[in-house]
PDB file of C-alpha atoms in Angstrom:
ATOM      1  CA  UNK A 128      91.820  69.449 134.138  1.00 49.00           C
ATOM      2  CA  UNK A 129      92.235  72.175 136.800  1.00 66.00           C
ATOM      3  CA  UNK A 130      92.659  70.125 139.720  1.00 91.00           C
ATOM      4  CA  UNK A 131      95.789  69.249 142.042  1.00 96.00           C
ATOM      5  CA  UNK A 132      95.063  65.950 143.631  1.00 97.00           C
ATOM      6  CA  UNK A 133      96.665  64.924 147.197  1.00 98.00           C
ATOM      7  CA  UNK A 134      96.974  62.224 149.066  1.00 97.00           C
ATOM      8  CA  UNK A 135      94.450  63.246 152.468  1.00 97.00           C
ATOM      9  CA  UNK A 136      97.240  61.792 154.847  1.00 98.00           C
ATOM     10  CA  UNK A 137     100.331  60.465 155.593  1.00 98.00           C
ATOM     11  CA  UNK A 138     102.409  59.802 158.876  1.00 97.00           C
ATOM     12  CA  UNK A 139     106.138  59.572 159.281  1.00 97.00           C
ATOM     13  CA  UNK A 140     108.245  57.745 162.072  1.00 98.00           C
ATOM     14  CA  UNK A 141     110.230  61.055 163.895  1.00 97.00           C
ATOM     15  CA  UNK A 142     113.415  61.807 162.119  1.00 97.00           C
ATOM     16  CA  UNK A 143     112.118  59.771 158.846  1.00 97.00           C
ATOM     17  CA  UNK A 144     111.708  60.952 155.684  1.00 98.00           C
ATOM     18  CA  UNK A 145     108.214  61.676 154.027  1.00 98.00           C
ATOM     19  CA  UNK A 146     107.347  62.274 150.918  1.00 98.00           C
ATOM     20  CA  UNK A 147     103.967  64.503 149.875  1.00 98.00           C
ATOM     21  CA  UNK A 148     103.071  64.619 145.933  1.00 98.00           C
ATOM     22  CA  UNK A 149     100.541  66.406 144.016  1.00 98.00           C
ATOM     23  CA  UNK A 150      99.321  65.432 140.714  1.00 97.00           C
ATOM     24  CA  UNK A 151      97.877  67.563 138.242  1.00 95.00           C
ATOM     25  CA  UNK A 152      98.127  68.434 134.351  1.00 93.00           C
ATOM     26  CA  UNK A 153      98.660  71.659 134.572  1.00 92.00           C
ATOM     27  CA  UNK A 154     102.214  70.084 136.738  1.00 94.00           C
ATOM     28  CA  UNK A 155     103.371  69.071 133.379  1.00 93.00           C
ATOM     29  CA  UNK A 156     103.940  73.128 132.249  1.00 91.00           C
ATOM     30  CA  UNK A 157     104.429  74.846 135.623  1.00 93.00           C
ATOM     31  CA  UNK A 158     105.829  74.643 138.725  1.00 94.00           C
ATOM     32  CA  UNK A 159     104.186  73.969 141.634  1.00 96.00           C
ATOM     33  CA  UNK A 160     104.672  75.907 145.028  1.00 97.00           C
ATOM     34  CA  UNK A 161     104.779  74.052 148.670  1.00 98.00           C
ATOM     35  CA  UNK A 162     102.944  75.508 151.595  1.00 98.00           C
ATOM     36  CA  UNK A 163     102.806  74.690 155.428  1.00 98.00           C
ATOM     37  CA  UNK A 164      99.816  75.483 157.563  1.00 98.00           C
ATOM     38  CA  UNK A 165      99.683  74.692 161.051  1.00 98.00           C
ATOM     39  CA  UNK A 166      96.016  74.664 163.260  1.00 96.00           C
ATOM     40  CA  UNK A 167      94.863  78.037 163.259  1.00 96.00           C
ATOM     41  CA  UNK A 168      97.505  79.883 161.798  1.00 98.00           C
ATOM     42  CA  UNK A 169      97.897  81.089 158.209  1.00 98.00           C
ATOM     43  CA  UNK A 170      99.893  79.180 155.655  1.00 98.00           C
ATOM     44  CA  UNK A 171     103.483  79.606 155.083  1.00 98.00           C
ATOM     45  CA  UNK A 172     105.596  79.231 152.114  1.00 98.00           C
ATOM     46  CA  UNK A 173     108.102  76.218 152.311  1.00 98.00           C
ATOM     47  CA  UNK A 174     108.913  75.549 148.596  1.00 97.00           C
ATOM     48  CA  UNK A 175     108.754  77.432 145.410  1.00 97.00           C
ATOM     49  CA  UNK A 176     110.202  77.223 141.820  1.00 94.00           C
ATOM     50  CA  UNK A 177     112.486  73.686 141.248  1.00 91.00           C
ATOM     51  CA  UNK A 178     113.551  73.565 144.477  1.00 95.00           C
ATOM     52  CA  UNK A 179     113.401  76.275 146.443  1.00 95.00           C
ATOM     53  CA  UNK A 180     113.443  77.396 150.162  1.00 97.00           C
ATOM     54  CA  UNK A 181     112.506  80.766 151.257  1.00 96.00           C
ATOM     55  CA  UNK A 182     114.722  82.474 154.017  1.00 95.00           C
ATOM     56  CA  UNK A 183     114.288  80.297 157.574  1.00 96.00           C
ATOM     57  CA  UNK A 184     112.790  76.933 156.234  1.00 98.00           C
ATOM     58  CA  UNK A 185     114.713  74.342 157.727  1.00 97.00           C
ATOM     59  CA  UNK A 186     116.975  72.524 154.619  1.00 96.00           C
ATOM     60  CA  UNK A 187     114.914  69.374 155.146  1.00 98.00           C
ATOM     61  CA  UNK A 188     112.453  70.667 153.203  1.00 98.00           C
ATOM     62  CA  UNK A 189     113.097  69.962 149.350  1.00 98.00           C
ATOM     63  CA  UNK A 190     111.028  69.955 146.082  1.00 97.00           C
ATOM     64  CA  UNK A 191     111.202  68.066 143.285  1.00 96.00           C
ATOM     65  CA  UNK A 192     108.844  67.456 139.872  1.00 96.00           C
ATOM     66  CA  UNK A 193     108.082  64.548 137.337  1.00 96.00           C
ATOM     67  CA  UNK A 194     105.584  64.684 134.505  1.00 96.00           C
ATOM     68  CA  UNK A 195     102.594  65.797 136.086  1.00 95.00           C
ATOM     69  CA  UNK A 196     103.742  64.888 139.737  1.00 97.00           C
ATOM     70  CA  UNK A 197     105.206  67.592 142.253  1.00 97.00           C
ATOM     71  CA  UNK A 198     106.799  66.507 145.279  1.00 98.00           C
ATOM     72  CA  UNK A 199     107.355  67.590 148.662  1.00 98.00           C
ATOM     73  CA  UNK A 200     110.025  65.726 150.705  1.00 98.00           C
ATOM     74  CA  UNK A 201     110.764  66.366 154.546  1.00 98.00           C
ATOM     75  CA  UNK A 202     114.168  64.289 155.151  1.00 98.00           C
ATOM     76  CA  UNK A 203     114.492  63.831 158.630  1.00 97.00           C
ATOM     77  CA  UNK A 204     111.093  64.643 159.930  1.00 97.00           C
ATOM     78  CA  UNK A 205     110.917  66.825 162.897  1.00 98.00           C
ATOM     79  CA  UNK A 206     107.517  67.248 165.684  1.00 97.00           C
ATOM     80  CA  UNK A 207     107.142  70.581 164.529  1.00 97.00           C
ATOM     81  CA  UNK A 208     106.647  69.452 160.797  1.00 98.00           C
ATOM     82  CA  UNK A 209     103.518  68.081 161.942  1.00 98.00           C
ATOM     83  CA  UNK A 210     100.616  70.150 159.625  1.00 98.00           C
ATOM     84  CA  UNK A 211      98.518  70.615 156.594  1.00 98.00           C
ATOM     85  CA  UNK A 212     100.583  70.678 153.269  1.00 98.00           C
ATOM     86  CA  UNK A 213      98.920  72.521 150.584  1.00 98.00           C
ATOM     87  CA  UNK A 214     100.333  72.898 146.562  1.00 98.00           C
ATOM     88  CA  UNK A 215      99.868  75.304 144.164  1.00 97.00           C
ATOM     89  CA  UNK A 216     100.417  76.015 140.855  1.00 96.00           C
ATOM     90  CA  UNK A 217      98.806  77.777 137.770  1.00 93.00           C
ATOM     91  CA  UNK A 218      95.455  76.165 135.873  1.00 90.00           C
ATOM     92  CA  UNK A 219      95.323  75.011 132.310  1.00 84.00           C
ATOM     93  CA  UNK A 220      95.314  78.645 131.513  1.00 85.00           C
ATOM     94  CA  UNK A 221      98.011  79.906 133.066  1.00 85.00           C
ATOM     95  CA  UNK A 222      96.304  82.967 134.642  1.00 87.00           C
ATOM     96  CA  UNK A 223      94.625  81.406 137.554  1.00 94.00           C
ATOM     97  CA  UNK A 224      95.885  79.476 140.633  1.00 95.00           C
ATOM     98  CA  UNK A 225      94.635  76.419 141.873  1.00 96.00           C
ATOM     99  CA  UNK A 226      95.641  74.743 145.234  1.00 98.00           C
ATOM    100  CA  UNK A 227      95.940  71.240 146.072  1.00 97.00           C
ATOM    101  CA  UNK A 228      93.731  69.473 148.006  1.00 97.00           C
ATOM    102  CA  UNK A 229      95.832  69.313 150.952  1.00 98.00           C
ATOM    103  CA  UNK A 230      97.873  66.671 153.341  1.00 98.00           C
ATOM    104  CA  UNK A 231      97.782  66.039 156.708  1.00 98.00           C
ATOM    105  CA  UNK A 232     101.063  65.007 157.671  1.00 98.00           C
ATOM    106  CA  UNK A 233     101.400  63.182 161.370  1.00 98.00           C
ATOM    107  CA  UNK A 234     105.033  62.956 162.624  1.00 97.00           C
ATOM    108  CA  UNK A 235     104.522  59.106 164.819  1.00 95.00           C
TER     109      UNK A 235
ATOM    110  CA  UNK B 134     109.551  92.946 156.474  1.00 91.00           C
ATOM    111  CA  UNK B 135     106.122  92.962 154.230  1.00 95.00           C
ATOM    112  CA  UNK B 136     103.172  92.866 156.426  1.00 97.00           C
ATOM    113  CA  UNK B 137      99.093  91.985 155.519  1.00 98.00           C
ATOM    114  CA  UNK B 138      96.243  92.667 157.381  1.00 98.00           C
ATOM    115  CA  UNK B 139      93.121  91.828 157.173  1.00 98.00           C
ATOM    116  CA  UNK B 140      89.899  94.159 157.987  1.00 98.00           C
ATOM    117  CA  UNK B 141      85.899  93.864 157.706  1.00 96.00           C
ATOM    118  CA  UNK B 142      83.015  92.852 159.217  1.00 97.00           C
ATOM    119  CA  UNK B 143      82.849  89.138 160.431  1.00 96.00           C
ATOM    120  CA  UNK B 144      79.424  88.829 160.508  1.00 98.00           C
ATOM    121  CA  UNK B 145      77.486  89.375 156.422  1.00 98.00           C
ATOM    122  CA  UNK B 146      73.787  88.671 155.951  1.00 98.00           C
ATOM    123  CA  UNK B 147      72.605  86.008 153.447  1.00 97.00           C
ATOM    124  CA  UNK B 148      72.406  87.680 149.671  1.00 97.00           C
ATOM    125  CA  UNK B 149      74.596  90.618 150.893  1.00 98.00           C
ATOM    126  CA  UNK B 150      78.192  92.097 150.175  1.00 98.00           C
ATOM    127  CA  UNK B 151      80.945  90.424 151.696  1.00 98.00           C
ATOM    128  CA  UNK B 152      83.660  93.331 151.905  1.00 98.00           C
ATOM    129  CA  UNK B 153      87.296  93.028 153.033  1.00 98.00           C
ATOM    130  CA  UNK B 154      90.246  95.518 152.770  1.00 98.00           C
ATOM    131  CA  UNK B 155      94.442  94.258 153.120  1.00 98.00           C
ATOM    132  CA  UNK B 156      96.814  96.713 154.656  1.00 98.00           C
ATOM    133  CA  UNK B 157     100.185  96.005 153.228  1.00 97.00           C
ATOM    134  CA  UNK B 158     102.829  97.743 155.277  1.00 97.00           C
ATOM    135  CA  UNK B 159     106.651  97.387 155.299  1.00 95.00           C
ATOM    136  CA  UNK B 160     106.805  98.001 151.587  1.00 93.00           C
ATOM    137  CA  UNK B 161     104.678  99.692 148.602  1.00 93.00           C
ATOM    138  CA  UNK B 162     101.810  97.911 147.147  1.00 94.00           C
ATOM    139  CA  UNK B 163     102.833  99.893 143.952  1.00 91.00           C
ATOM    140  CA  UNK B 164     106.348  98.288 144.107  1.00 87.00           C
ATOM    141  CA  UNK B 165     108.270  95.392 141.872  1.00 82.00           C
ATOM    142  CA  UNK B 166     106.116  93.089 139.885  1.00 86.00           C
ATOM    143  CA  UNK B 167     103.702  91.864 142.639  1.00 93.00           C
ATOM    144  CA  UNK B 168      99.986  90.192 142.593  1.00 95.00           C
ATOM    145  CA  UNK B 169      98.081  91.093 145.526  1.00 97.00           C
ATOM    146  CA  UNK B 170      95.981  87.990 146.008  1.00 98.00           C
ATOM    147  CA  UNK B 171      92.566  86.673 147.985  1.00 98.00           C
ATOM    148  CA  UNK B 172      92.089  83.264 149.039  1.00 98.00           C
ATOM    149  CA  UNK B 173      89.751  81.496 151.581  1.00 98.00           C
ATOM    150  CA  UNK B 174      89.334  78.276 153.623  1.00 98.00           C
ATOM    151  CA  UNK B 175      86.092  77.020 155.041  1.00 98.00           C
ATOM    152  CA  UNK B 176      86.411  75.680 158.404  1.00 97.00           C
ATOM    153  CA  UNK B 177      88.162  72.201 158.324  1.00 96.00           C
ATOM    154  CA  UNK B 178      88.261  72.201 154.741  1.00 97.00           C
ATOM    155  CA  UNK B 179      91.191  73.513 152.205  1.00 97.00           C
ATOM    156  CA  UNK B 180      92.447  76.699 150.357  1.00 98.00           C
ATOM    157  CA  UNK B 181      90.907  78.278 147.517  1.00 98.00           C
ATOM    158  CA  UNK B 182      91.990  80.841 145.302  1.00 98.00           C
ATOM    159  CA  UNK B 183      89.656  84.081 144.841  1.00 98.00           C
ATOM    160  CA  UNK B 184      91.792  86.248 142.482  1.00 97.00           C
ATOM    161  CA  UNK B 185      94.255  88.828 141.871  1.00 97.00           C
ATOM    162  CA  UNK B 186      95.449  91.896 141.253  1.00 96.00           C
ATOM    163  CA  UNK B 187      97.906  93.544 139.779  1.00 93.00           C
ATOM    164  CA  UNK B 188      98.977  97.549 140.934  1.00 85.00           C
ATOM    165  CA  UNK B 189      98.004  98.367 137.056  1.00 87.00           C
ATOM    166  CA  UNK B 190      94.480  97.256 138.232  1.00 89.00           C
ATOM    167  CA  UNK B 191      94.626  94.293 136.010  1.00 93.00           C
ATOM    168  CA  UNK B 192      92.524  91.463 137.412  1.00 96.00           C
ATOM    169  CA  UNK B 193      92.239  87.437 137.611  1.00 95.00           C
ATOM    170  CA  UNK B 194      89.474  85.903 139.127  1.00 97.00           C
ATOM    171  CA  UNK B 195      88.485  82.146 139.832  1.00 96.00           C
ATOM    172  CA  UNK B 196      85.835  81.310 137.370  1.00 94.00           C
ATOM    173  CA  UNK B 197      83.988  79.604 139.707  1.00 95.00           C
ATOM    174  CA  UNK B 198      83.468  82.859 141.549  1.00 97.00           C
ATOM    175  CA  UNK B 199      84.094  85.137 139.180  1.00 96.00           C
ATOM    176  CA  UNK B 200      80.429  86.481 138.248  1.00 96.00           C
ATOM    177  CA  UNK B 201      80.515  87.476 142.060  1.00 98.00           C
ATOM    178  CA  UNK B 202      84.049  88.856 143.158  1.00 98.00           C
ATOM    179  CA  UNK B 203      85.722  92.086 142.605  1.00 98.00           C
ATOM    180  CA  UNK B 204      89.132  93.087 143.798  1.00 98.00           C
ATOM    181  CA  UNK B 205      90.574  96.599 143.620  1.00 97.00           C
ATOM    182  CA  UNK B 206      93.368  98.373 145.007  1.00 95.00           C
ATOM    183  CA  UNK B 207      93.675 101.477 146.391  1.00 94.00           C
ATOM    184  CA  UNK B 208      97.809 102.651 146.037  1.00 92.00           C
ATOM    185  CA  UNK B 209      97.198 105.763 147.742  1.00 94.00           C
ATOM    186  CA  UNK B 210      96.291 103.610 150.835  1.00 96.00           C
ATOM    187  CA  UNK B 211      98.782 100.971 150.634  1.00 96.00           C
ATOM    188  CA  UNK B 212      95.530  98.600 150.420  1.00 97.00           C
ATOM    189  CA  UNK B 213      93.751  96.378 148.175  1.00 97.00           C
ATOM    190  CA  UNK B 214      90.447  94.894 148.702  1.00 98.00           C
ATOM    191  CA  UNK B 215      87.575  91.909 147.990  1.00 98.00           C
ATOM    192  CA  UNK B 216      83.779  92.421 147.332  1.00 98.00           C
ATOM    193  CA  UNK B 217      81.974  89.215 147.160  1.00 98.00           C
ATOM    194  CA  UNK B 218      78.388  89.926 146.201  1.00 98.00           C
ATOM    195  CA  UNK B 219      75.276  87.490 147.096  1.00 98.00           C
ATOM    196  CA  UNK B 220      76.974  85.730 149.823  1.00 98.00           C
ATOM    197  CA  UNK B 221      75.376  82.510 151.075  1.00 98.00           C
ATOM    198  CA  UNK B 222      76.295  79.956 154.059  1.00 98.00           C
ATOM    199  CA  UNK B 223      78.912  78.559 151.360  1.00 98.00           C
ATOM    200  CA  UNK B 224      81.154  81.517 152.071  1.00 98.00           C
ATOM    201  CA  UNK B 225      81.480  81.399 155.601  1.00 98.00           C
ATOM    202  CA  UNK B 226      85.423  80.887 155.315  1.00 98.00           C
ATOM    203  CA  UNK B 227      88.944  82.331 157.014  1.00 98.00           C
ATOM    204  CA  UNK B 228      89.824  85.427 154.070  1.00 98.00           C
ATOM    205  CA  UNK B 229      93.334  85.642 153.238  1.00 98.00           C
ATOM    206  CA  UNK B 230      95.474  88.236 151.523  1.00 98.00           C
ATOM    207  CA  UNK B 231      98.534  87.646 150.663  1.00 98.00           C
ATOM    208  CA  UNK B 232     101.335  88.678 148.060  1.00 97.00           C
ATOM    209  CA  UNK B 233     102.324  86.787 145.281  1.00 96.00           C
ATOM    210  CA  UNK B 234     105.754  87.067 143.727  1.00 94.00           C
ATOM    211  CA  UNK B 235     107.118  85.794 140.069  1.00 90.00           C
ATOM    212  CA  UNK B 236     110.693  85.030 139.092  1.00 86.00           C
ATOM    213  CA  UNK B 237     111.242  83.593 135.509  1.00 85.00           C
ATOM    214  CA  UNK B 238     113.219  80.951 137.093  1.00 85.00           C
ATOM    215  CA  UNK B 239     110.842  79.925 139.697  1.00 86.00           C
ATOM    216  CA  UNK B 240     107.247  80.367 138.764  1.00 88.00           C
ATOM    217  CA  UNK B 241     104.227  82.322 140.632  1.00 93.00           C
ATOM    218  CA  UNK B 242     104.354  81.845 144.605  1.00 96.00           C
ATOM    219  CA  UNK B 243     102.671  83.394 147.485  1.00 98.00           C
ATOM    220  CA  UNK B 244     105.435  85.108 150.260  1.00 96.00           C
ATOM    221  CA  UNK B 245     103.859  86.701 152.503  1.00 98.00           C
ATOM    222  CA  UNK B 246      99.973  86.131 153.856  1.00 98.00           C
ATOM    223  CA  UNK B 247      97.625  88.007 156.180  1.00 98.00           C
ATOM    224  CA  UNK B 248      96.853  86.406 159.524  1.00 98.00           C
ATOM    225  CA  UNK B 249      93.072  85.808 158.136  1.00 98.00           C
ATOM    226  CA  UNK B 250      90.428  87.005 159.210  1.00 98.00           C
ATOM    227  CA  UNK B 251      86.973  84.824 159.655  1.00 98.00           C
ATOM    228  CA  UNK B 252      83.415  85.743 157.800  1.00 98.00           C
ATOM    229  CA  UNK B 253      80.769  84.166 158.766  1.00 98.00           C
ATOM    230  CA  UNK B 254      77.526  84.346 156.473  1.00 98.00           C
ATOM    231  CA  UNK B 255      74.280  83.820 159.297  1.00 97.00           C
ATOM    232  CA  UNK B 256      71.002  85.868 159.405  1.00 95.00           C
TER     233      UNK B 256
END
């Protein structure tokens, strides 16, 4: 299968930790990428490769894999983490890129 | 600092050609080992891939939209750009561009992404 299946929603207590995952076969060969995408603006790039965090994402972000399970942890979650979470990583092929199905994250 | 921006019409008729150029500035298009990449989101709903291209003019498309899409680049221009033929209601969507970088180590990942720009398919 193609797909990258995520959980719709989660919430988080403010300054809790949350944890996002994304399941998928293809997860099991590549690596998935982590991307943030607040109401009405484009999406923005908050985890790539094993672990990691492009220039100005806060450290709380952090990635981690298992099988055919990526993960997306926010230690420590902040107001402003409060958006859409989106994965991606290659399909079955390897050529083509399929994105997750998204999560809403609330910060309570 | 790599900039993308979209440009095109926001307004396609039913059955017609969706077409949308990227201006990358800040950097060559024809530079290091990038994919210059289309994806869309319908209003409310999530991101999907459209395709790729590569500045050799080698191209990956999502098979679901494949028989429809074409992506070119013009190097000349700093620009690459998206044709989706025989639009319908179904592709009324926000069109991204955006780059995508590889590093052995770390896999395929997108860096930098346009602003969007919205299409809306209506008679």
């Amino acid at each position: 299968s193609s797909e990258l299946t995520q959980d719709p929603a989660v919430s988080v207590a403010l300054g809790q930790t949350v944890r996002i995952t994304c399941q998928g076969d293809s997860l099991r060969s590549y690596y998935a990428s982590w991307y943030q995408q607040k109401p009405g603006q484009a999406p923005v790039l908050v985890i790539y490769g094993k672990n990691n965090r492009p220039s100005g994402i806060p450290d709380r972000f952090s990635g981690s894999s298992s099988g055919n399970t990526a993960s997306l942890t926010i230690t420590g979650a902040q107001a402003e983490d409060e958006a859409d979470y989106y994965c991606n990583s290659r399909d079955s092929s390897g050529n083509h890129r399929v994105f997750g199905t998204g999560t809403k994250v609330t910060v309570l | 600092q790599v900039q993308l921006q979209e440009s095109g019409p926001g307004l396609v008729k039913p059955s017609q050609t969706l077409s949308l150029t990227c201006t990358v500035s800040g950097g060559s298009i024809s530079s290091g080992s990038y994919y210059w990449s289309w994806i869309r989101q319908p209003a409310g709903k999530g991101l999907e891939w459209i395709g790729r291209i590569y500045t050799s003019g080698s191209t990956n498309y999502n098979p679901s939209l494949k028989s429809r899409v074409t992506i070119s680049v013009d190097t000349s221009k700093n620009q690459f750009s998206l044709k989706l033929s025989s639009v319908t209601a179904a592709d009324t969507a926000v069109y991204y561009c955006a780059r995508e970088d590889y590093d052995i180590l770390t896999g395929y990942y997108f860096d930098y992404w346009g602003q969007g720009t919205l299409v809306t398919v209506s008679s």
